Short mmCIF file of C-alpha atoms and ligand atoms in Angstrom, two decimals:
data_model
loop_
_atom_site.label_atom_id
_atom_site.label_comp_id
_atom_site.label_asym_id
_atom_site.label_seq_id
_atom_site.Cartn_x
_atom_site.Cartn_y
_atom_site.Cartn_z
CA MET A 1277 114.71 108.74 94.95
CA SER A 1278 115.43 106.63 97.98
CA ALA A 1279 115.16 103.22 96.36
CA SER A 1280 115.16 100.14 98.57
CA ALA A 1281 115.62 102.09 101.80
CA LYS A 1282 115.14 99.75 104.71
CA LEU A 1283 111.55 99.54 106.00
CA GLY A 1284 111.05 101.38 109.23
CA GLY A 1285 113.29 104.28 108.34
CA SER A 1286 116.70 102.80 109.11
CA SER A 1287 119.38 104.09 106.77
CA SER A 1288 121.13 100.93 105.62
CA SER A 1289 119.78 98.45 103.10
CA SER A 1290 120.61 94.82 102.59
CA LEU A 1291 120.11 95.32 98.88
CA ASP A 1292 122.17 96.63 96.04
CA GLU A 1293 119.35 97.08 93.59
CA PRO A 1294 120.01 99.62 90.83
CA LYS A 1295 118.52 102.94 91.84
CA PRO A 1296 115.92 104.47 89.51
CA GLU A 1297 117.36 107.97 89.16
CA LYS A 1298 114.78 110.13 87.51
CA GLY A 1299 111.17 109.54 88.43
CA VAL A 1300 109.08 110.31 91.47
CA PHE A 1301 107.18 107.61 93.32
CA ILE A 1302 104.08 108.62 95.28
CA VAL A 1303 101.83 106.16 97.13
CA PHE A 1304 98.30 106.64 98.44
CA GLU A 1305 97.40 104.62 101.52
CA GLY A 1306 94.47 104.43 103.91
CA VAL A 1307 91.73 102.16 105.19
CA ASP A 1308 88.95 101.13 102.83
CA GLY A 1309 86.49 104.03 102.70
CA SER A 1310 89.17 106.69 103.30
CA GLY A 1311 88.67 107.95 99.74
CA LYS A 1312 92.21 107.25 98.56
CA SER A 1313 91.23 105.90 95.13
CA THR A 1314 89.11 108.99 94.41
CA VAL A 1315 91.88 111.32 95.57
CA ALA A 1316 94.57 109.40 93.64
CA LYS A 1317 92.50 109.69 90.44
CA MET A 1318 91.92 113.43 90.97
CA VAL A 1319 95.64 114.00 91.56
CA PHE A 1320 96.39 111.94 88.45
CA ASP A 1321 94.01 114.04 86.31
CA ILE A 1322 95.55 117.32 87.49
CA LEU A 1323 99.16 116.19 87.12
CA SER A 1324 98.60 114.58 83.71
CA ALA A 1325 97.15 117.84 82.41
CA GLU A 1326 100.31 119.62 83.62
CA MET A 1327 102.74 116.96 82.43
CA PRO A 1328 101.15 115.07 79.54
CA GLY A 1329 102.54 111.55 79.11
CA ARG A 1330 104.70 111.76 82.24
CA VAL A 1331 102.29 110.52 84.89
CA VAL A 1332 101.22 106.93 85.58
CA LEU A 1333 98.40 105.84 87.89
CA THR A 1334 98.75 102.27 89.07
CA ALA A 1335 97.27 100.19 91.89
CA GLU A 1336 97.59 97.09 94.06
CA PRO A 1337 96.33 94.46 93.89
CA THR A 1338 97.33 94.73 90.22
CA GLU A 1339 95.52 93.46 87.15
CA SER A 1340 98.28 90.90 86.48
CA PHE A 1341 97.72 87.17 86.85
CA ILE A 1342 99.17 87.38 90.37
CA GLY A 1343 96.83 90.26 91.22
CA LYS A 1344 93.96 88.11 89.98
CA ALA A 1345 95.20 85.28 92.20
CA VAL A 1346 95.15 87.67 95.17
CA ARG A 1347 91.50 88.53 94.52
CA HIS A 1348 90.68 84.87 94.01
CA ALA A 1349 92.40 83.98 97.31
CA ASN A 1350 90.25 86.54 99.10
CA GLU A 1351 87.00 85.43 97.47
CA SER A 1352 87.65 81.74 98.04
CA GLY A 1353 88.68 82.13 101.68
CA ALA A 1354 92.27 80.94 101.14
CA ASP A 1355 94.71 80.59 103.99
CA GLU A 1356 95.67 84.08 105.16
CA LEU A 1357 99.41 83.37 105.11
CA ALA A 1358 99.07 82.22 101.50
CA GLU A 1359 97.16 85.40 100.77
CA ALA A 1360 99.89 87.54 102.39
CA LEU A 1361 102.53 85.86 100.24
CA LEU A 1362 100.44 86.48 97.14
CA PHE A 1363 100.16 90.20 97.92
CA VAL A 1364 103.95 90.34 98.16
CA ALA A 1365 104.40 88.28 94.97
CA ASP A 1366 102.06 90.67 93.18
CA ARG A 1367 104.18 93.56 94.47
CA ALA A 1368 107.44 92.00 93.29
CA GLU A 1369 106.15 91.94 89.72
CA HIS A 1370 104.57 95.38 90.10
CA THR A 1371 107.82 96.84 91.44
CA ARG A 1372 109.67 95.72 88.33
CA GLN A 1373 107.20 97.74 86.26
CA ILE A 1374 107.40 100.74 88.63
CA ARG A 1375 111.20 100.65 88.45
CA ALA A 1376 111.01 100.81 84.64
CA TRP A 1377 108.58 103.77 84.74
CA LEU A 1378 110.82 105.62 87.19
CA ALA A 1379 113.85 105.00 84.99
CA GLU A 1380 111.88 106.70 82.18
CA GLY A 1381 111.40 109.74 84.43
CA LYS A 1382 107.70 109.16 85.08
CA VAL A 1383 105.76 110.35 88.10
CA VAL A 1384 104.27 107.10 89.38
CA LEU A 1385 101.14 107.29 91.56
CA SER A 1386 100.22 104.00 93.22
CA ASP A 1387 96.89 103.37 94.91
CA ARG A 1388 98.27 101.13 97.72
CA TYR A 1389 101.77 99.61 98.05
CA TYR A 1390 103.76 97.79 100.73
CA ALA A 1391 102.20 99.63 103.71
CA SER A 1392 98.86 98.02 102.81
CA THR A 1393 100.36 94.59 103.42
CA ILE A 1394 101.98 95.66 106.68
CA ALA A 1395 98.71 97.18 107.92
CA TYR A 1396 96.09 94.73 106.56
CA GLN A 1397 98.00 91.45 106.82
CA GLY A 1398 99.49 92.63 110.13
CA ALA A 1399 95.96 93.05 111.50
CA LEU A 1400 94.82 89.77 109.98
CA LEU A 1401 97.77 87.65 111.08
CA LYS A 1402 98.55 89.14 114.48
CA ASP A 1403 96.95 86.32 116.47
CA ARG A 1404 98.61 83.69 114.36
CA LEU A 1405 102.09 85.19 114.42
CA GLY A 1406 102.42 85.98 118.12
CA GLY A 1407 101.05 89.53 118.22
CA ALA A 1408 100.86 92.59 115.97
CA LYS A 1409 104.50 93.58 116.55
CA ARG A 1410 105.84 90.23 115.40
CA ALA A 1411 103.43 90.05 112.48
CA VAL A 1412 104.52 93.52 111.36
CA GLU A 1413 108.20 92.60 111.66
CA TRP A 1414 107.73 89.48 109.57
CA LEU A 1415 105.81 91.37 106.91
CA LYS A 1416 108.42 94.14 106.79
CA ALA A 1417 111.20 91.60 106.38
CA MET A 1418 109.34 89.92 103.55
CA ASN A 1419 108.69 93.19 101.76
CA GLU A 1420 112.19 94.56 102.12
CA PRO A 1421 113.78 92.83 99.14
CA VAL A 1422 110.70 93.52 97.03
CA ILE A 1423 110.02 97.22 97.33
CA ILE A 1424 111.20 100.59 96.16
CA HIS A 1425 110.84 103.02 99.01
CA PRO A 1426 108.34 105.72 97.98
CA ASP A 1427 109.39 109.37 97.81
CA LEU A 1428 106.06 110.22 99.42
CA THR A 1429 103.36 108.11 101.06
CA LEU A 1430 100.11 110.01 101.47
CA LEU A 1431 98.15 108.40 104.31
CA LEU A 1432 94.49 109.38 104.16
CA THR A 1433 93.16 109.31 107.70
CA VAL A 1434 89.53 109.30 108.67
CA SER A 1435 87.73 107.86 111.70
CA VAL A 1436 87.08 104.18 111.11
CA LYS A 1437 83.41 104.80 111.92
CA THR A 1438 83.16 107.28 109.03
CA ALA A 1439 85.07 104.93 106.71
CA VAL A 1440 82.69 102.04 107.44
CA GLU A 1441 79.62 104.32 107.01
CA ARG A 1442 80.95 105.36 103.59
CA LEU A 1443 81.56 101.74 102.61
CA LYS A 1444 78.12 100.55 103.73
CA SER A 1445 76.43 103.12 101.54
CA ARG A 1446 78.37 101.78 98.53
CA LYS A 1447 78.38 97.97 98.56
CA ASP A 1448 78.44 94.70 100.45
CA LEU A 1449 81.37 94.63 102.83
CA THR A 1450 84.32 92.22 102.44
CA LYS A 1451 86.26 90.66 105.33
CA PHE A 1452 88.65 93.63 105.09
CA GLU A 1453 85.84 96.10 105.78
CA ASP A 1454 84.78 95.20 109.30
CA PHE A 1455 84.92 97.96 111.97
CA ARG A 1456 87.15 96.18 114.48
CA PHE A 1457 89.45 94.88 111.80
CA LEU A 1458 89.84 98.31 110.20
CA ASN A 1459 90.60 99.77 113.63
CA ASP A 1460 93.57 97.39 113.89
CA VAL A 1461 94.62 98.30 110.35
CA ASP A 1462 94.40 102.00 111.22
CA LEU A 1463 96.57 101.52 114.31
CA ILE A 1464 99.31 99.84 112.29
CA TYR A 1465 99.18 102.56 109.62
CA ARG A 1466 99.58 105.21 112.32
CA GLY A 1467 102.55 103.33 113.76
CA LEU A 1468 104.21 103.19 110.34
CA CYS A 1469 103.56 106.88 109.93
CA MET A 1470 105.62 107.63 113.06
CA GLU A 1471 108.66 105.69 111.85
CA ASP A 1472 108.70 106.15 108.06
CA PRO A 1473 109.80 109.61 106.91
CA SER A 1474 108.08 109.19 103.53
CA PHE A 1475 104.67 109.32 105.25
CA HIS A 1476 102.51 112.43 105.17
CA THR A 1477 99.07 112.36 106.79
CA LEU A 1478 96.01 113.92 105.15
CA ASP A 1479 92.73 114.57 106.96
CA ALA A 1480 90.38 112.58 104.74
CA SER A 1481 87.23 113.55 106.64
CA LYS A 1482 87.28 116.73 104.52
CA PRO A 1483 85.70 116.92 101.04
CA ALA A 1484 87.82 115.26 98.32
CA GLN A 1485 88.70 118.62 96.66
CA LYS A 1486 90.18 119.87 99.93
CA VAL A 1487 92.12 116.62 100.46
CA VAL A 1488 93.53 116.95 96.94
CA GLN A 1489 94.60 120.54 97.63
CA GLU A 1490 96.42 119.41 100.76
CA ALA A 1491 97.95 116.46 98.91
CA PHE A 1492 99.43 118.89 96.39
CA LEU A 1493 101.20 120.85 99.13
CA ALA A 1494 103.20 117.68 99.82
CA ILE A 1495 103.44 116.51 96.19
CA ARG A 1496 104.83 119.79 94.81
CA SER A 1497 107.82 119.57 97.10
CA LYS A 1498 108.76 116.21 95.52
CA LEU A 1499 108.43 117.14 91.84
P1 LIG B 248 91.31 98.07 97.17
O1 LIG B 248 92.30 99.18 97.16
O2 LIG B 248 90.10 98.29 97.98
O3 LIG B 248 90.99 97.68 95.68
P2 LIG B 248 89.59 97.45 94.94
O4 LIG B 248 88.51 98.19 95.69
O5 LIG B 248 89.84 98.05 93.59
O6 LIG B 248 89.42 95.96 94.91
O7 LIG B 248 92.08 96.74 97.69
C1 LIG B 248 91.37 95.57 97.88
C2 LIG B 248 91.53 95.08 99.28
O8 LIG B 248 92.79 94.44 99.43
C3 LIG B 248 91.46 96.15 100.34
O9 LIG B 248 90.45 95.82 101.26
C4 LIG B 248 92.80 96.13 101.00
C5 LIG B 248 93.34 94.78 100.67
N1 LIG B 248 94.82 94.73 100.59
C6 LIG B 248 95.52 93.98 101.53
O10 LIG B 248 94.91 93.38 102.44
N2 LIG B 248 96.88 93.89 101.45
C7 LIG B 248 97.57 94.51 100.46
O11 LIG B 248 98.82 94.39 100.41
C8 LIG B 248 96.85 95.27 99.48
C9 LIG B 248 97.59 95.95 98.36
C10 LIG B 248 95.47 95.36 99.59
#
């Protein structure tokens, strides 16, 4: 478990957080419409059958009062910096819970984690913070004291066109589900993937069963 490793793959950390020794922390990331929630649930069902009581499926934004505030901020059109800070606040609380599960030896599967903030808020705030690079740096710095570095980040990749088509067939789109916006999100995700060794890319244009099979090739090596 590489707890609190510095974002961006550098080896040192400014933190001396206690390291959860036993569990395994796996994160599912991807643009809306990539199918990550479906795949995370399928992986959870398979792993829980193999290891009853040892697997936890969790998600961000969470169901806590801060997670509710995040959703409220989005629905009420709150300031996007305020919203970014709320996502990180939600994560700080969530991380405390994840740390406890890992200390109990659980396999923790999280549907979204810090990379979602880097990618989504990076895309949203880039014009306001002097470009995508600066926005991403600020968001990484803010997340650094908050996160546990995942053992594995499964990035589900699909063309943004396909993702938006999938979303349109399901529901009304939110501000996070616009084609150009998701393209920016996708670019940031791909950049993170190049620099963070916990990332593993999955081709999410394939049927969910196939994506799950490929996910397990990476997951097994971490268990
Ligand atoms: P999503 O995973 O789609 O949850 P649900 O469908 O259950 O509401 O997350 C909601 C949206 O929040 C999604 O469009 C991505 C966005 N998001 C961010 O912008 N930043 C973050 O840090 C996280 C965790 C999510």
